[in-house]
Coordinates of C-alpha atoms in Angstrom, one line a residue:
X1 CA 68.0 78.6 67.5
X2 CA 70.5 76.8 65.3
X3 CA 73.9 78.4 64.7
X4 CA 74.4 79.6 61.1
X5 CA 76.9 77.9 58.9
X6 CA 79.2 79.9 56.6
X7 CA 79.6 78.3 53.2
X8 CA 83.0 78.9 51.5
X9 CA 83.2 79.0 47.8
X10 CA 85.8 76.7 46.2
X11 CA 88.4 79.5 45.7
X12 CA 88.1 80.7 49.3
X13 CA 88.2 77.1 50.5
X14 CA 91.4 76.4 48.5
X15 CA 93.0 79.6 49.8
X16 CA 92.2 78.7 53.4
X17 CA 93.6 75.2 52.9
X18 CA 96.8 76.5 51.3
X19 CA 97.3 79.1 54.1
X20 CA 96.8 76.4 56.8
X21 CA 99.3 74.2 55.1
X22 CA 101.9 77.0 54.8
X23 CA 101.4 77.9 58.5
X24 CA 101.7 74.2 59.5
X25 CA 104.8 73.7 57.4
X26 CA 106.5 76.8 58.8
X27 CA 105.6 75.8 62.4
X28 CA 107.4 72.5 61.7
X29 CA 110.3 74.3 60.1
X30 CA 110.6 76.6 63.1
X31 CA 110.8 73.6 65.5
X32 CA 113.4 72.0 63.2
X33 CA 115.7 75.0 63.0
X34 CA 119.3 74.1 63.8
X35 CA 120.6 75.4 67.2
X36 CA 124.4 75.8 67.4
X37 CA 126.4 74.4 70.3
X38 CA 128.7 77.3 71.2
X39 CA 131.3 77.0 74.0
X40 CA 130.2 80.0 75.9
X41 CA 132.5 79.4 78.8
X42 CA 135.5 79.3 76.4
X43 CA 134.3 82.6 74.8
X44 CA 133.9 84.3 78.2
X45 CA 137.3 83.1 79.5
X46 CA 139.1 84.0 76.3
X47 CA 137.3 87.2 75.3
X48 CA 140.4 89.4 74.9
X49 CA 142.1 86.9 72.5
X50 CA 138.9 86.4 70.5
X51 CA 138.4 90.1 70.1
X52 CA 142.0 90.5 68.8
X53 CA 141.4 87.6 66.5
X54 CA 138.2 89.2 65.1
X55 CA 140.0 92.5 64.6
X56 CA 142.8 90.8 62.8
X57 CA 140.2 89.2 60.5
X58 CA 138.5 92.5 59.8
X59 CA 135.3 91.5 61.6
X60 CA 134.1 94.6 63.3
X61 CA 130.9 93.5 64.9
X62 CA 132.2 90.7 67.1
X63 CA 131.7 91.3 70.8
X64 CA 133.1 88.4 72.8
X65 CA 133.0 90.4 76.0
X66 CA 129.3 90.9 75.5
X67 CA 129.0 87.1 75.1
X68 CA 130.6 86.7 78.5
X69 CA 128.2 89.1 80.1
X70 CA 125.2 87.5 78.6
X71 CA 126.5 84.0 79.6
X72 CA 126.8 85.1 83.2
X73 CA 123.4 86.6 83.1
X74 CA 122.0 83.4 81.5
X75 CA 123.5 81.3 84.2
X76 CA 122.2 83.5 87.0
X77 CA 118.6 83.3 85.5
X78 CA 119.0 79.6 85.1
X79 CA 120.0 79.3 88.8
X80 CA 117.0 81.3 89.9
X81 CA 114.7 79.1 87.8
X82 CA 116.1 76.0 89.4
X83 CA 115.6 77.5 92.9
X84 CA 111.9 78.3 92.1
X85 CA 111.4 74.9 90.5
X86 CA 112.8 73.3 93.7
X87 CA 110.3 75.3 95.7
X88 CA 107.5 74.3 93.4
X89 CA 108.4 70.6 93.6
X90 CA 108.6 70.7 97.4
X91 CA 105.2 72.4 97.6
X92 CA 103.7 69.8 95.3
X93 CA 105.2 67.0 97.3
X94 CA 103.8 68.4 100.6
X95 CA 100.4 68.9 99.0
X96 CA 100.5 65.3 97.9
X97 CA 101.1 64.2 101.5
X98 CA 98.3 66.3 102.8
X99 CA 95.9 65.1 100.1
X100 CA 96.6 61.5 100.8
X101 CA 96.5 62.0 104.6
X102 CA 99.7 60.1 105.1
X103 CA 102.4 60.8 107.5
X104 CA 104.8 63.5 106.4
X105 CA 108.5 63.0 106.3
X106 CA 110.6 63.8 109.3
X107 CA 112.1 66.9 107.8
X108 CA 108.7 68.4 106.9
X109 CA 108.1 71.9 108.2
X110 CA 104.3 71.6 108.1
X111 CA 102.8 69.2 110.7
X112 CA 99.4 68.0 109.6
X113 CA 96.9 66.5 112.1
X114 CA 94.2 64.2 110.6
X115 CA 91.8 65.5 113.3
X116 CA 92.5 69.2 112.7
X117 CA 90.7 69.9 109.3
X118 CA 91.0 73.6 109.6
X119 CA 94.7 73.5 110.1
X120 CA 95.0 71.1 107.1
X121 CA 93.0 73.5 104.9
X122 CA 95.2 76.4 106.0
X123 CA 98.3 74.4 105.3
X124 CA 97.0 73.4 101.9
X125 CA 96.1 77.1 101.0
X126 CA 99.6 78.2 102.0
X127 CA 101.2 75.5 99.9
X128 CA 99.0 76.5 96.9
X129 CA 100.0 80.1 97.3
X130 CA 103.7 79.1 97.5
X131 CA 103.4 77.0 94.4
X132 CA 101.5 79.8 92.6
X133 CA 104.3 82.3 93.4
X134 CA 106.9 79.9 92.3
X135 CA 105.1 79.2 89.0
X136 CA 104.7 82.9 88.2
X137 CA 108.4 83.5 89.0
X138 CA 109.4 80.7 86.7
X139 CA 107.2 82.1 83.9
X140 CA 108.6 85.5 84.3
X141 CA 112.2 84.3 84.4
X142 CA 111.6 82.0 81.4
X143 CA 110.7 85.1 79.3
X144 CA 113.9 86.8 80.4
X145 CA 115.9 83.6 79.9
X146 CA 114.6 83.1 76.3
X147 CA 115.4 86.7 75.4
X148 CA 118.9 86.4 76.9
X149 CA 119.5 83.1 75.2
X150 CA 118.6 84.5 71.8
X151 CA 120.9 87.5 72.3
X152 CA 123.7 85.1 73.5
X153 CA 123.3 82.9 70.5
X154 CA 123.2 85.9 68.1
X155 CA 126.3 87.5 69.6
X156 CA 128.3 84.2 69.6
X157 CA 127.3 83.6 66.0
X158 CA 129.1 86.8 65.0
X159 CA 132.5 85.5 66.1
X160 CA 134.7 84.1 63.3
X161 CA 136.7 81.0 63.8
X162 CA 140.1 81.4 65.4
X163 CA 143.1 81.7 63.0
X164 CA 146.0 79.3 62.6
X165 CA 149.1 80.7 64.4
X166 CA 151.0 80.8 61.1
X167 CA 148.3 82.7 59.2
X168 CA 149.6 86.1 58.0
X169 CA 147.7 89.0 59.4
X170 CA 146.2 91.6 57.1
X171 CA 144.7 91.9 53.6
X172 CA 145.3 90.0 50.4
X173 CA 148.7 91.7 49.9
X174 CA 150.0 89.8 52.9
X175 CA 149.4 86.4 51.3
X176 CA 152.5 84.1 51.6
X177 CA 153.7 82.2 48.5
X178 CA 154.2 78.6 49.4
X179 CA 155.3 77.2 46.1
X180 CA 155.1 77.8 42.3
X181 CA 154.6 75.2 39.6
X182 CA 155.6 76.0 36.0
X183 CA 157.2 79.1 34.4
X184 CA 154.6 80.5 31.9
X185 CA 154.7 83.8 33.8
X186 CA 158.1 84.4 32.3
X187 CA 157.0 83.8 28.7
X188 CA 156.3 87.0 26.7
X189 CA 154.8 85.6 23.5
X190 CA 152.6 82.7 22.4
X191 CA 154.4 79.3 21.9
X192 CA 154.1 78.2 18.3
X193 CA 152.5 74.9 19.2
X194 CA 150.7 76.2 22.2
X195 CA 152.8 74.1 24.6
X196 CA 156.6 74.4 24.1
X197 CA 157.7 77.7 25.8
X198 CA 161.2 77.3 24.2
X199 CA 159.8 77.9 20.7
X200 CA 157.9 81.2 20.6
X201 CA 156.0 83.1 17.9
X202 CA 155.7 86.9 17.7
X203 CA 152.1 86.8 18.7
X204 CA 150.9 88.3 21.9
X205 CA 148.6 86.3 24.3
X206 CA 144.9 86.9 23.8
X207 CA 142.4 87.4 26.5
X208 CA 140.2 84.4 27.3
X209 CA 137.0 86.1 26.2
X210 CA 138.3 87.0 22.7
X211 CA 139.5 83.4 22.3
X212 CA 136.1 82.0 23.5
X213 CA 134.2 84.2 21.0
X214 CA 136.5 83.3 18.1
X215 CA 136.2 79.6 19.0
X216 CA 132.4 79.9 19.4
X217 CA 132.3 78.0 22.6
X218 CA 130.4 80.4 24.8
X219 CA 127.4 82.7 24.3
X220 CA 127.2 85.5 26.8
X221 CA 124.7 87.5 24.8
X222 CA 122.1 84.7 24.8
X223 CA 122.7 84.2 28.5
X224 CA 122.0 87.9 29.2
X225 CA 118.8 87.9 27.2
X226 CA 117.5 84.8 29.0
X227 CA 118.8 85.3 32.6
X228 CA 120.5 88.6 32.8
X229 CA 124.2 89.8 32.8
X230 CA 126.9 87.3 33.7
X231 CA 124.9 84.2 32.8
X232 CA 126.2 82.1 29.9
X233 CA 125.6 79.3 27.5
X234 CA 128.4 76.7 26.7
X235 CA 128.2 75.9 23.0
X236 CA 129.6 72.9 21.0
X237 CA 133.1 72.1 22.2
X238 CA 132.6 74.4 25.1
X239 CA 129.9 72.2 26.5
X240 CA 132.1 69.1 26.0
X241 CA 135.0 70.9 27.7
X242 CA 132.9 71.5 30.8
X243 CA 131.8 67.9 30.9
X244 CA 135.4 66.8 30.4
X245 CA 136.6 68.9 33.3
X246 CA 133.9 67.4 35.5
X247 CA 134.7 63.9 34.5
X248 CA 138.4 64.5 35.0
X249 CA 138.0 65.9 38.5
X250 CA 135.4 63.3 39.5
X251 CA 137.5 60.4 38.2
X252 CA 140.6 61.5 39.9
X253 CA 138.7 62.3 43.2
X254 CA 137.1 58.8 43.2
X255 CA 140.4 57.1 42.6
X256 CA 141.8 59.1 45.6
X257 CA 139.1 57.7 47.9
X258 CA 136.5 60.5 47.7
X259 CA 132.9 59.3 47.5
X260 CA 131.2 61.0 44.5
X261 CA 127.9 62.8 45.0
X262 CA 125.6 65.0 42.9
X263 CA 124.1 67.4 45.4
X264 CA 121.0 69.5 45.7
X265 CA 121.5 73.0 44.3
X266 CA 119.4 74.4 47.2
X267 CA 119.7 74.4 51.0
X268 CA 117.7 75.9 53.9
X269 CA 118.8 79.4 55.1
X270 CA 119.7 77.9 58.5
X271 CA 122.0 75.4 56.8
X272 CA 123.7 78.0 54.7
X273 CA 124.2 80.2 57.8
X274 CA 125.6 77.3 59.8
X275 CA 128.2 76.6 57.1
X276 CA 129.5 80.2 57.5
X277 CA 127.9 81.8 54.5
X278 CA 125.7 84.9 54.9
X279 CA 122.1 84.2 53.7
X280 CA 120.5 87.5 54.8
X281 CA 120.7 91.2 53.8
X282 CA 122.2 93.9 56.1
X283 CA 118.7 95.1 56.8
X284 CA 117.5 91.7 57.9
X285 CA 120.5 91.2 60.1
X286 CA 119.9 94.5 61.8
X287 CA 116.2 93.8 62.3
X288 CA 117.1 90.4 63.8
X289 CA 119.6 92.1 66.1
X290 CA 122.6 90.5 64.5
X291 CA 124.1 93.5 62.7
X292 CA 125.5 91.4 59.9
X293 CA 128.6 89.2 59.7
X294 CA 131.0 91.9 58.5
X295 CA 128.9 94.6 56.8
X296 CA 129.6 93.1 53.4
X297 CA 126.8 92.4 50.9
X298 CA 125.5 88.9 50.9
X299 CA 126.4 86.8 47.8
X300 CA 123.6 84.3 48.4
X301 CA 120.4 84.0 46.2
X302 CA 117.2 83.2 48.1
X303 CA 114.4 81.1 46.7
X304 CA 110.7 81.8 47.4
X305 CA 108.0 79.6 45.8
X306 CA 105.5 81.8 43.8
X307 CA 102.6 80.2 45.8
X308 CA 104.0 81.6 49.0
X309 CA 104.9 85.1 47.8
X310 CA 101.3 86.3 48.2
X311 CA 101.3 85.3 51.8
X312 CA 104.1 87.6 52.7
X313 CA 107.7 86.8 53.5
X314 CA 107.1 86.6 57.2
X315 CA 105.4 83.3 56.8
X316 CA 108.5 81.6 55.5
X317 CA 110.4 80.4 58.6
X318 CA 113.5 78.9 56.9
X319 CA 113.4 79.7 53.2
X320 CA 115.6 77.9 50.6
X321 CA 118.7 79.4 49.2
X322 CA 120.7 78.5 46.0
X323 CA 124.0 77.1 47.1
X324 CA 127.2 79.0 46.5
X325 CA 129.2 75.7 46.6
X326 CA 128.6 72.0 47.0
X327 CA 130.4 72.3 50.3
X328 CA 127.1 73.4 51.9
X329 CA 125.0 70.3 51.1
X330 CA 127.9 67.9 51.5
X331 CA 128.7 69.0 55.0
X332 CA 125.1 69.4 56.0
X333 CA 124.1 65.9 54.9
X334 CA 125.7 64.7 58.1
X335 CA 123.9 67.2 60.4
X336 CA 122.6 66.1 63.8
X337 CA 124.6 62.8 63.6
X338 CA 127.1 61.0 65.8
X339 CA 129.5 59.3 63.5
X340 CA 131.4 56.1 64.1
X341 CA 135.0 56.8 64.7
X342 CA 136.0 54.2 62.0
X343 CA 134.1 56.2 59.3
X344 CA 136.6 59.1 59.6
X345 CA 138.2 60.6 57.7
X346 CA 135.1 60.8 55.5
X347 CA 136.1 62.1 52.0
X348 CA 133.3 63.4 49.8
X349 CA 133.3 64.8 46.3
X350 CA 130.2 66.8 45.1
X351 CA 129.1 68.1 41.8
X352 CA 126.7 71.1 41.8
X353 CA 125.8 74.3 40.1
X354 CA 126.9 77.3 42.2
X355 CA 125.1 80.6 42.4
X356 CA 126.7 83.8 43.6
X357 CA 125.4 87.4 43.4
X358 CA 129.0 88.7 43.1
X359 CA 127.9 92.0 44.6
X360 CA 130.7 94.5 44.4
X361 CA 132.5 92.8 41.5
X362 CA 133.6 95.3 38.9
X363 CA 136.3 96.0 36.2
X364 CA 138.0 93.3 34.2
X365 CA 136.9 90.6 36.6
X366 CA 133.4 90.9 35.1
X367 CA 134.6 90.5 31.6
X368 CA 133.8 87.2 29.9
X369 CA 133.4 84.1 32.1
X370 CA 135.9 85.0 34.8
X371 CA 133.2 85.9 37.3
X372 CA 129.7 84.5 36.8
X373 CA 126.4 84.3 38.7
X374 CA 126.1 80.6 37.9
X375 CA 128.7 78.0 37.2
X376 CA 129.5 74.3 37.6
X377 CA 132.0 73.1 40.3
X378 CA 133.4 69.9 41.7
X379 CA 134.0 70.4 45.4
X380 CA 135.8 68.2 47.9
X381 CA 134.8 67.9 51.6
X382 CA 136.5 65.9 54.4
X383 CA 135.1 65.2 57.9
X384 CA 138.0 64.3 60.2
X385 CA 139.0 63.6 63.7
X386 CA 140.0 66.9 65.3
X387 CA 143.6 65.8 65.8
X388 CA 144.0 64.9 62.1
X389 CA 142.5 68.0 60.4
X390 CA 145.8 69.7 59.6
X391 CA 147.2 66.7 57.9
X392 CA 143.9 66.3 56.0
X393 CA 144.3 69.9 54.7
X394 CA 147.7 69.0 53.4
X395 CA 146.3 66.0 51.7
X396 CA 143.6 68.1 50.0
X397 CA 146.2 70.7 48.7
X398 CA 148.4 67.9 47.4
X399 CA 145.5 66.4 45.5
X400 CA 144.7 69.8 44.0
X401 CA 148.3 70.6 42.9
X402 CA 148.6 67.1 41.3
X403 CA 145.3 67.7 39.4
X404 CA 146.5 71.1 38.0
X405 CA 150.0 69.9 37.3
X406 CA 148.7 67.1 35.1
X407 CA 146.7 69.7 33.2
X408 CA 149.9 71.5 32.5
X409 CA 149.0 74.7 34.2
X410 CA 151.4 77.2 35.7
X411 CA 150.1 77.9 39.2
X412 CA 151.2 79.0 42.7
X413 CA 149.9 78.0 46.2
X414 CA 149.3 80.9 48.6
X415 CA 148.8 80.8 52.4
X416 CA 146.0 83.3 52.7
X417 CA 146.0 86.1 55.3
X418 CA 143.4 86.8 58.0
X419 CA 141.2 89.2 56.0
X420 CA 140.7 86.5 53.3
X421 CA 139.7 83.6 55.5
X422 CA 135.9 84.0 55.7
X423 CA 134.0 83.3 58.9
X424 CA 134.5 79.5 59.1
X425 CA 138.1 79.0 58.1
X426 CA 140.9 78.3 60.6
X427 CA 143.4 78.1 57.8
X428 CA 143.1 78.6 54.0
X429 CA 145.2 78.1 50.9
X430 CA 144.4 79.6 47.5
X431 CA 145.8 78.3 44.3
X432 CA 146.2 80.8 41.5
X433 CA 146.9 80.0 37.8
X434 CA 149.0 82.3 35.6
X435 CA 146.7 83.7 33.0
X436 CA 148.9 85.2 30.3
X437 CA 146.0 86.9 28.4
X438 CA 145.1 88.8 31.6
X439 CA 148.8 89.2 32.4
X440 CA 148.1 88.2 36.0
X441 CA 147.5 85.4 38.5
X442 CA 143.9 84.4 38.9
X443 CA 142.4 82.2 41.6
X444 CA 141.2 78.8 40.4
X445 CA 140.7 77.0 43.7
X446 CA 141.0 77.2 47.5
X447 CA 141.3 74.7 50.4
X448 CA 140.2 75.5 54.0
X449 CA 140.3 73.8 57.4
X450 CA 137.1 74.9 59.3
X451 CA 137.9 72.9 62.5
X452 CA 134.7 72.6 64.5
X453 CA 133.0 75.9 63.3
X454 CA 130.5 74.2 61.0
X455 CA 130.2 71.0 63.1
X456 CA 129.1 73.0 66.2
X457 CA 126.4 74.7 64.2
X458 CA 125.2 71.5 62.4
X459 CA 125.6 69.1 65.3
X460 CA 128.1 66.7 63.7
X461 CA 130.0 64.7 66.2
X462 CA 132.1 61.5 66.5
X463 CA 132.5 59.2 69.4
X464 CA 136.2 58.9 70.1
X465 CA 137.8 55.5 70.4
X466 CA 141.1 53.7 70.1
X467 CA 144.4 54.2 71.9
X468 CA 144.2 56.8 74.7
X469 CA 140.4 57.0 74.5
X470 CA 138.0 55.3 77.0
X471 CA 135.1 53.5 75.4
X472 CA 132.7 55.6 77.3
X473 CA 134.1 59.0 76.1
X474 CA 131.5 61.6 75.2
X475 CA 131.1 62.5 71.5
X476 CA 133.2 65.4 70.2
X477 CA 132.6 67.7 67.3
X478 CA 134.3 66.6 64.0
X479 CA 136.5 69.0 62.0
X480 CA 135.3 69.8 58.5
X481 CA 137.5 70.8 55.5
X482 CA 136.7 71.8 51.9
X483 CA 138.7 72.2 48.7
X484 CA 137.8 73.1 45.1
X485 CA 138.7 70.4 42.6
X486 CA 137.4 72.2 39.5
X487 CA 135.5 75.4 39.2
X488 CA 134.7 75.1 35.5
X489 CA 134.6 78.7 34.1
X490 CA 137.8 79.8 36.0
X491 CA 139.6 76.7 34.8
X492 CA 138.5 77.3 31.2
X493 CA 139.9 80.8 31.4
X494 CA 143.3 79.4 32.5
X495 CA 143.3 76.6 29.8
X496 CA 142.3 79.0 27.0
X497 CA 145.0 81.6 27.8
X498 CA 147.7 79.0 28.7
X499 CA 147.4 76.7 25.6
X500 CA 146.5 79.1 22.8
X501 CA 148.4 79.0 19.5
X502 CA 149.3 81.9 17.2
X503 CA 146.7 80.7 14.6
X504 CA 143.9 81.0 17.1
X505 CA 143.6 77.3 18.0
X506 CA 143.8 76.1 21.6
X507 CA 145.5 72.8 22.6
X508 CA 143.3 70.5 24.7
X509 CA 145.3 69.0 27.6
X510 CA 146.0 65.3 27.1
X511 CA 144.2 64.3 30.3
X512 CA 140.9 65.8 29.1
X513 CA 140.9 64.2 25.6
X514 CA 139.2 61.0 26.6
X515 CA 136.0 63.0 27.1
X516 CA 136.4 65.4 24.1
X517 CA 135.2 63.0 21.3
X518 CA 138.6 62.7 19.7
X519 CA 139.3 66.5 19.6
X520 CA 142.9 67.5 20.3
X521 CA 142.4 71.2 19.5
X522 CA 139.7 73.8 19.8
X523 CA 139.5 75.4 16.4
X524 CA 138.3 78.9 15.5
X525 CA 134.6 79.0 14.4
X526 CA 134.2 80.9 11.1
X527 CA 130.5 81.5 12.0

């Protein structure tokens, strides 16, 4: 009797093919997931210090002592596995000798006589049983080993980077002022020409959003209709102003030796996580046994293709996320590489859109364009030799301050305290501009040294060479650093409020005018 053949209609056939492709793709993604290289011995041996560091950084779910316990358990299981594997190998070797009928080695415990077939059969049976027991033991231990390794990796991933010894301990109020540029914070009224603070009018400073509306350069209402609250359109001169800021930052960065890039606006969840951002919800972290990074809501947007939604989220092994900063794709482009020592420091500049949920934001920070879900930013990233990362951070901050000084802004540099560092940062500086319409300082950029936090998770190493380094030295993890050149909306807030005139015009900084089609002023729009 012939077997029956089931005939699929075209729709069912297409669905089956698509399902198979999705499962195949996700099997490949699972195999390709990044595995961090944590220094478990260091964590175990410095658990007290690392716990104190986590508490100082307000990370409450870090358990370095648990990492040490799991590491010891992992090593014990690994040792048992090796013992059973040695037993299995010895049994296999003895069985090979018996099968070939050759003379066993001198140290062999089983003597085999070619004439005694029964003894040979009994010896073979005993060896097979020994091998079987060893194989079963290895399989059993491997299950335990995999579970312990997963727990070990998850617990180690909760630990934030260590903090620079000079980092102030505490919340934002403990930030240390490093230097101040400009004196607009002492000016109580709008300069008559928008620039000269010695010749003031009687007009009070306007808020950036009132200015933007009167100038007609931004449309938040249309953005809300199309995409929801805190999305925007740049209009007319506003669009040119964004492009001018991007060109200004990219031109200066390129002249300073940064290689310009336009990056993807998306990255895999594993990549986002490896860079120190949190791509999962609290519920997902709890389900995965990770309990979240700090209990705060994730600021990351996740992407799911419509074609995959019907198959359920569980089928997506490593879904894409919208990037919160070009730092993520810039650093990750070097993942799983061993770099030539002569290529460092590697200085990169990246242009991208940035997407942030801004969960928890409220009050005046949500007014206008100060805090948006999508914005354009030019980001700087440096990959450096470990011994040079602190000097590279100073170079990044010097570049930023020169960039903002030439715009004419009043700003201050702050050394940020432990609560403000984020998971990846060893040391962080914020730069805040004085915003007279808001009557307060507002962050316009930051710069961070992440040491080897990201490199360990992304597998980015360099082979040391030169004085004091043997040519055969093993590769070491690079240090990664990042700094904002221009975050466009926040910079526009500072420019509008700083250079407004009593008649409602806003002076365009001289350094931006080459890209403003001859405009020197932003003029009120009567429409």
